[in-house]
Short mmCIF file of C-alpha atoms in Angstrom, two decimals:
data_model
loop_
_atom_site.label_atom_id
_atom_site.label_comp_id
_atom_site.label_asym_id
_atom_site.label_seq_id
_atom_site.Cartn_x
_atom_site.Cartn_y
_atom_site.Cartn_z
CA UNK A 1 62.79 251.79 36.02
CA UNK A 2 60.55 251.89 32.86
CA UNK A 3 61.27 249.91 29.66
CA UNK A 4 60.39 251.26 26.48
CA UNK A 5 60.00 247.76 24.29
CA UNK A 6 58.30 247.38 21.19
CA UNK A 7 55.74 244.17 21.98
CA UNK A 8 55.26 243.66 18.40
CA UNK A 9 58.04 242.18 17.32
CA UNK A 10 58.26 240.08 13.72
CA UNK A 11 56.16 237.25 13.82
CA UNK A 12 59.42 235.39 12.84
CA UNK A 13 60.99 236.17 16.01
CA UNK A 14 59.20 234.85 18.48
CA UNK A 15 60.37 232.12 21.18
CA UNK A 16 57.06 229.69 20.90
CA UNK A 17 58.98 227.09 19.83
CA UNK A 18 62.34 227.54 22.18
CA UNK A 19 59.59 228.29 24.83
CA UNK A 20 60.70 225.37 27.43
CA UNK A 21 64.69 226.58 27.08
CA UNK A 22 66.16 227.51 30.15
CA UNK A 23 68.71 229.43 28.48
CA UNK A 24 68.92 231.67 25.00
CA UNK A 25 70.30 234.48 23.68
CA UNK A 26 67.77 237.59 22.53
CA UNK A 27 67.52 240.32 20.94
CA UNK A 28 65.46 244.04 21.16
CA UNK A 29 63.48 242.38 18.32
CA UNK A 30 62.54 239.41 20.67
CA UNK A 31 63.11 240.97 24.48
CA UNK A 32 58.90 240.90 25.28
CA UNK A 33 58.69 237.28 24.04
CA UNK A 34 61.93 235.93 25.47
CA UNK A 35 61.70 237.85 29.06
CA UNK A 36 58.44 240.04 29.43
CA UNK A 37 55.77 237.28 28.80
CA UNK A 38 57.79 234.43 30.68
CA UNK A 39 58.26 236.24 33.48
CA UNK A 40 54.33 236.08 34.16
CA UNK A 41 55.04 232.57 34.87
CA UNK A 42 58.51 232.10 36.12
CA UNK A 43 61.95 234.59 37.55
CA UNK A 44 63.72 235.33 34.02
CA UNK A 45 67.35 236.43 34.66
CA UNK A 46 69.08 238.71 31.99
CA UNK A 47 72.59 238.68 31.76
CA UNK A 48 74.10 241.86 29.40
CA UNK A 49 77.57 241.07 28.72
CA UNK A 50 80.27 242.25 25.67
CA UNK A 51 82.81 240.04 24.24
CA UNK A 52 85.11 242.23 24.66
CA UNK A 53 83.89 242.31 28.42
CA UNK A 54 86.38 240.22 30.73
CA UNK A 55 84.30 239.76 33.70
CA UNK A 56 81.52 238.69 31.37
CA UNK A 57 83.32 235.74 30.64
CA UNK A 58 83.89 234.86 34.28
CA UNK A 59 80.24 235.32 35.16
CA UNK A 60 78.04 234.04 31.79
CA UNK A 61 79.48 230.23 32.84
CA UNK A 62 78.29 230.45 36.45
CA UNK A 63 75.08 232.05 35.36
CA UNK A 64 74.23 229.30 33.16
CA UNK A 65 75.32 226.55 35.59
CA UNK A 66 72.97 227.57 38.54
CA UNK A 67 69.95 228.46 35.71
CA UNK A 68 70.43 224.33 34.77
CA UNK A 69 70.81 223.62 38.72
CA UNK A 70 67.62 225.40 39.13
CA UNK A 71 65.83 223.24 37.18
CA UNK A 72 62.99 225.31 35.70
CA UNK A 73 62.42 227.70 38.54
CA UNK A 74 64.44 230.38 36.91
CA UNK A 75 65.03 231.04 33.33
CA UNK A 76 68.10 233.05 32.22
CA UNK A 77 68.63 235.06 28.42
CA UNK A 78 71.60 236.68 27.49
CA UNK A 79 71.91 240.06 25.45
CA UNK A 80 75.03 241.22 24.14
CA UNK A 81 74.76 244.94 24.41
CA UNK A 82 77.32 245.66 21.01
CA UNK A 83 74.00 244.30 19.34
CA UNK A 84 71.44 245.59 21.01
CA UNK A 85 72.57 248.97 21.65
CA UNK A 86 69.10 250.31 21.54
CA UNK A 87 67.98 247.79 24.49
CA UNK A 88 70.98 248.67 26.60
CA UNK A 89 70.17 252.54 26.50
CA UNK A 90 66.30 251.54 27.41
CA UNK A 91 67.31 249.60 30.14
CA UNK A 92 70.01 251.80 31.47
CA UNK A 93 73.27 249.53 31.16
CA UNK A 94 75.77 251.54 31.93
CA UNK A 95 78.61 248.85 32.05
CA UNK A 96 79.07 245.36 31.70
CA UNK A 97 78.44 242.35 33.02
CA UNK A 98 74.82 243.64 34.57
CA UNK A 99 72.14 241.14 35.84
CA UNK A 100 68.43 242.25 36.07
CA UNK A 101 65.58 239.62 37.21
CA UNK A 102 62.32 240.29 35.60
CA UNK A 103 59.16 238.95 37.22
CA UNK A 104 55.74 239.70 36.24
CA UNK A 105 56.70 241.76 33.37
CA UNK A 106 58.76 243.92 35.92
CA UNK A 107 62.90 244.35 36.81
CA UNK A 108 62.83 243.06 40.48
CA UNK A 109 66.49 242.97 41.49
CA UNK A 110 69.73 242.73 40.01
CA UNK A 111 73.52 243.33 40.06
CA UNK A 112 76.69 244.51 38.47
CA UNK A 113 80.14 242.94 37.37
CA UNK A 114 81.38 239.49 38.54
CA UNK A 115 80.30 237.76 41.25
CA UNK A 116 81.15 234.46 43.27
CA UNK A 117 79.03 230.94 42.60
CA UNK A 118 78.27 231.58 45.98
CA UNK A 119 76.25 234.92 45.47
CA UNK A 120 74.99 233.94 42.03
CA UNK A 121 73.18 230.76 44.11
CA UNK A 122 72.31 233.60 46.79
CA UNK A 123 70.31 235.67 44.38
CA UNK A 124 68.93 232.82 42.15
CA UNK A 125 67.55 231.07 45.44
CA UNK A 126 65.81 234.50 46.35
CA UNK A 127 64.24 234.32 43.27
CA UNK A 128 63.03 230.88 43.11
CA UNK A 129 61.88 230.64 46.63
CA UNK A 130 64.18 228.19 47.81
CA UNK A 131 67.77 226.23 47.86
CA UNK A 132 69.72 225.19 44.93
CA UNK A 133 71.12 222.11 45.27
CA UNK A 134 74.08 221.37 43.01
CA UNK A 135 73.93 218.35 41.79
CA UNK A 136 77.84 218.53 41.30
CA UNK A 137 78.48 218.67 44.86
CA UNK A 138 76.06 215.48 45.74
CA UNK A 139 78.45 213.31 42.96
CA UNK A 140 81.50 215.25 44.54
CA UNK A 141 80.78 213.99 48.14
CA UNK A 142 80.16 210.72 46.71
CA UNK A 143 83.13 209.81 44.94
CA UNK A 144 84.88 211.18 47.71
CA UNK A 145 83.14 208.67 49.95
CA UNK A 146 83.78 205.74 47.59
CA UNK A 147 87.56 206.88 47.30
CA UNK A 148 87.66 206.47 51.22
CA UNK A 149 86.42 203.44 51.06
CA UNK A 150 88.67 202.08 48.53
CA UNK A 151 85.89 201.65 46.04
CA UNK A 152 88.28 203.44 43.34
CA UNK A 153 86.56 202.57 40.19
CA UNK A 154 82.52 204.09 41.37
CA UNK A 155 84.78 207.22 42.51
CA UNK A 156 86.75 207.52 39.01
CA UNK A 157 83.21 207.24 37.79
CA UNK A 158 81.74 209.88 39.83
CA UNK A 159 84.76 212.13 39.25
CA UNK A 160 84.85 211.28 35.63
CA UNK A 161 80.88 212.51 35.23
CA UNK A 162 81.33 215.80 37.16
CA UNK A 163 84.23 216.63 34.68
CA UNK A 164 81.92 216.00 32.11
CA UNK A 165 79.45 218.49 33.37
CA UNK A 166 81.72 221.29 34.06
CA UNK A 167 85.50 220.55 32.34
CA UNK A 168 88.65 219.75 34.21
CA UNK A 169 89.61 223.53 34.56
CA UNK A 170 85.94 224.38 36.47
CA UNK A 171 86.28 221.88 38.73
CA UNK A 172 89.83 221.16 40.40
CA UNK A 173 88.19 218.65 43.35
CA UNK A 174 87.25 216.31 40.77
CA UNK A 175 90.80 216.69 38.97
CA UNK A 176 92.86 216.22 41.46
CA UNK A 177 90.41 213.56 42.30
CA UNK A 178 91.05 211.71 38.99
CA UNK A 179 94.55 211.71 39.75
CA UNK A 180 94.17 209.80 42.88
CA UNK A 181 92.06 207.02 41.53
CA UNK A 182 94.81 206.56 38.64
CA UNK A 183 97.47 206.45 41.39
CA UNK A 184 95.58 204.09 43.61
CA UNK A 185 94.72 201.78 40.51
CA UNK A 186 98.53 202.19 40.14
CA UNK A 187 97.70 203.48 36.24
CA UNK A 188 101.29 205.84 36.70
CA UNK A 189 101.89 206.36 33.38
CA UNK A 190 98.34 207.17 32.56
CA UNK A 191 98.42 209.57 35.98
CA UNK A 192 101.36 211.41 34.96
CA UNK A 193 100.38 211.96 31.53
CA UNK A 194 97.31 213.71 32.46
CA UNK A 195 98.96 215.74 34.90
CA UNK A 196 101.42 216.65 31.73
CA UNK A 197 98.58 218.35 30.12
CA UNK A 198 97.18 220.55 32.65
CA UNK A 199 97.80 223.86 32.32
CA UNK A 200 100.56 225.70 34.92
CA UNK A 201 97.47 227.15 36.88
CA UNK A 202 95.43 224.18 37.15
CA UNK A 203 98.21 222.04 38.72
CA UNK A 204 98.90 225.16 41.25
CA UNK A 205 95.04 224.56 42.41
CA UNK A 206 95.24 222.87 46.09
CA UNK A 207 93.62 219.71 45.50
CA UNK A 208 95.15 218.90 42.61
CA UNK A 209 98.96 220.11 43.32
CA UNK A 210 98.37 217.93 46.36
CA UNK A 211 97.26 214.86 44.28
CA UNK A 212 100.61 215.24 41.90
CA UNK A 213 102.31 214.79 45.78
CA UNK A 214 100.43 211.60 46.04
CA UNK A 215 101.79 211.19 42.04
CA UNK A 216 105.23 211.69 43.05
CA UNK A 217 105.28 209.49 46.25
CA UNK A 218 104.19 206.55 44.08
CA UNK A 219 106.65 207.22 41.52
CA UNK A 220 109.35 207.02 43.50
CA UNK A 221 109.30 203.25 43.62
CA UNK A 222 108.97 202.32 47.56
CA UNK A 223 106.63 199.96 48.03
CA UNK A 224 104.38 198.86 51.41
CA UNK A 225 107.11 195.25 50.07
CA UNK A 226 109.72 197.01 51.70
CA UNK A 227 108.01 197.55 54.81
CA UNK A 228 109.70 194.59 57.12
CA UNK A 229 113.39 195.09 55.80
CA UNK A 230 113.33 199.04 56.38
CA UNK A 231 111.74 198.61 59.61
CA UNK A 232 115.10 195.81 60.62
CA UNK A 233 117.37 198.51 59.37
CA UNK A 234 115.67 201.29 62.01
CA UNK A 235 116.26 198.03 64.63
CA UNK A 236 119.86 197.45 63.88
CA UNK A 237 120.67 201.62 63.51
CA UNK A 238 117.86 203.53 65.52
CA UNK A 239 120.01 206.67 64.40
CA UNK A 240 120.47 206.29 60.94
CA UNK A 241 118.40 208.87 59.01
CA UNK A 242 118.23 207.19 56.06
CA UNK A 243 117.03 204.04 57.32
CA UNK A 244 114.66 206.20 59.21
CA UNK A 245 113.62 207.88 55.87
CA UNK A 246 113.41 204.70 54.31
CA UNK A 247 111.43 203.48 56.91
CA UNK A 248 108.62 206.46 57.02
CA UNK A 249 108.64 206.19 52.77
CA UNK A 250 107.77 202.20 53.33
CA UNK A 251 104.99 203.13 55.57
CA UNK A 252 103.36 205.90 53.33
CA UNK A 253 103.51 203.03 50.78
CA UNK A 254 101.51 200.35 53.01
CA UNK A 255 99.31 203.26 54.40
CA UNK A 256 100.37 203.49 58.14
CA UNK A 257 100.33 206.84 58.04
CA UNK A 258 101.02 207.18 61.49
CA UNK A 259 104.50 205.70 61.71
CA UNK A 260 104.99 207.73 58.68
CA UNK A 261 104.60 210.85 60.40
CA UNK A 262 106.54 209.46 63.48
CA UNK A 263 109.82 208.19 60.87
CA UNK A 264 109.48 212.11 59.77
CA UNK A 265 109.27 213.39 62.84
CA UNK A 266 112.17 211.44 64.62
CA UNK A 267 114.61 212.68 61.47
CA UNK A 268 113.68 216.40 62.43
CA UNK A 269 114.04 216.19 65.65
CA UNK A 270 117.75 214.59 66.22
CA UNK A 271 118.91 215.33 62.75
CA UNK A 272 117.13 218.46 60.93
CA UNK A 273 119.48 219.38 58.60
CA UNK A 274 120.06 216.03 57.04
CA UNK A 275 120.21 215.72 53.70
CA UNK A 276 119.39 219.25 52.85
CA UNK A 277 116.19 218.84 55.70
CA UNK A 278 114.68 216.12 53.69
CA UNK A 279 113.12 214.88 56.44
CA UNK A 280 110.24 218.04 56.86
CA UNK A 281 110.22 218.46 53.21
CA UNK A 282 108.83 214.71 52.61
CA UNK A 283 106.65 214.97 55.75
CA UNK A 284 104.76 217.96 53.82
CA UNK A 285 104.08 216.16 50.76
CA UNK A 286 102.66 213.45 53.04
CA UNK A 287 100.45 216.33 54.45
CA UNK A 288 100.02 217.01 50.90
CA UNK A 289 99.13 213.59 49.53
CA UNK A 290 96.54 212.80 52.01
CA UNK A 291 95.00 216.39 52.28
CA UNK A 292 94.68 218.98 54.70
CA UNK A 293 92.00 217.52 56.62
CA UNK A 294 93.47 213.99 56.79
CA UNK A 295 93.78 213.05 60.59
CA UNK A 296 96.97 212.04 60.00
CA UNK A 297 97.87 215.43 58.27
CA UNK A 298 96.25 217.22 61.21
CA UNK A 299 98.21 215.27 63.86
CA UNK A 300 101.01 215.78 61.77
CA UNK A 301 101.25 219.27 61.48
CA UNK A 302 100.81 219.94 65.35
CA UNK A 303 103.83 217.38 66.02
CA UNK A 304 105.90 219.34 63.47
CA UNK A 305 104.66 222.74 65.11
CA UNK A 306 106.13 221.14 68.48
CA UNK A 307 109.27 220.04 67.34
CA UNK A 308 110.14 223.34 65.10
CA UNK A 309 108.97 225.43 67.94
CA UNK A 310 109.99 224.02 71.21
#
């Protein structure tokens, strides 16, 4: 591929003084200063997008958050091609988004349209010579820790700093995790306002549609309180499926998630279509509440497999 650049550009538009930015816009005016000369020294990504360009608008955000994750090693400029029209035909762009990596003064590799965070990392780690951590993930795994260890306010904090970084709608682990620390600090009102503001798609996201189950559970007034009079009404009527009900909603209260499952379980199995087949539909937002992974939730779901199935 050869490029056809003018390296004279106006003294005025050099980069001397934005020189240490890890991220800029340029120009066909300021393309040898901003991507030519630093790639000598370090892998300079160049992202040409369009504002009119949906995919652009996908991939710009996830170039830009693995060039700060990088941490120097690679350097990333943007050109918007409705600008620099001239640069676009030099360089061959042919549609938008397209990412070229420049090093020593040379296109190296590249790719078109959107891609996944996943591939972006790929090719910026090829470039770099190594792995990019992200640093999101480390204060992800963290607060998730702390939250299973019932340390609720470090893991509001660490979910709390990670929407910072990327924005509630970028990162749906951290708010679905925010909605569990506000549940757990029993902050309901504050919980359901903020799940009142999300946007439709955001609450559909997994891990936060199954922190509004954990929402709802706690909003429906059962308390672990309860726990020792709904377990004497399964004593005195074994068969009841309301006390049973009762029973399994006092035990997701206190945490016994086991029994919880079992209350569930019992209700489907001699009495499925109870109230409308209440009994599997609260058993799922349990699932939900505690997560996919939960041990609980995975002992769950093969008990429920049994009983449906056998």
């Amino acid at each position: 591929m050869s490029i056809i650049l003018d390296a004279n550009a106006p003294d005025g538009a050099t980069s001397q003084n934005q020189g240490s930015d890890l991220i800029k816009d340029s120009s066909v005016e300021t393309f040898v200063q901003d991507v030519i000369e630093p790639s000598m020294e370090v892998p300079v990504v160049v992202d040409f997008w369009a504002p009119w360009c949906g995919p652009c608008k996908n991939l710009t955000p996830v170039i830009e958050k693995v060039t700060r994750e990088a941490g120097g090693r690679v350097k990333l400029v943007k050109v918007n091609i409705d600008e620099n029209q001239e640069l676009a035909m030099q360089l061959r762009i042919q549609s938008v988004p397209t990412v070229y990596a420049f090093k020593g003064g040379r296109p190296v590799d590249g790719f078109q349209g959107a891609q996944p965070e996943s591939e972006v990392r790929a090719f910026y780690e090829k470039l770099a010579g190594g792995p990019i951590e992200s640093p999101v993930e480390a204060l992800l795994e963290q607060a998730a820790e702390a939250l299973g260890n019932d340390d609720i306010q470090t893991a509001y904090g660490l979910y709390g700093a990670v929407l910072e970084r990327e924005g509630e709608n970028e990162n749906d682990q951290a708010t679905g995790g925010v909605i569990r620390c506000l549940v757990a600090m029993e902050e309901l009102e504050a919980a359901r306002q903020y799940v009142d503001d999300m946007s439709e798609t955001l609450r559909l996201k997994a891990a936060v549609s199954e922190a509004i189950s954990a929402l709802e559970l706690a909003e429906s007034g059962v308390s672990s309180d309860d726990l020792d009079a709904a377990r004497a009404k399964v004593e005195a009527n074994p068969d009841d499926p309301q006390a049973l009900f009762d029973y399994g909603m006092a035990c997701f209260a206190a945490n016994k998630r086991d029994e919880a499952v079992n209350a569930m379980i019992t209700i489907i199995r001699t009495n499925r279509e109870w109230n409308e087949d209440a009994g599997r539909t609260q058993l799922l937002k349990f699932f939900e509440a505690w997560g996919s992974m939960d041990p609980a939730s995975v002992a769950g779901r093969r008990a429920l497999s049994t009983v449906l199935f056998s």
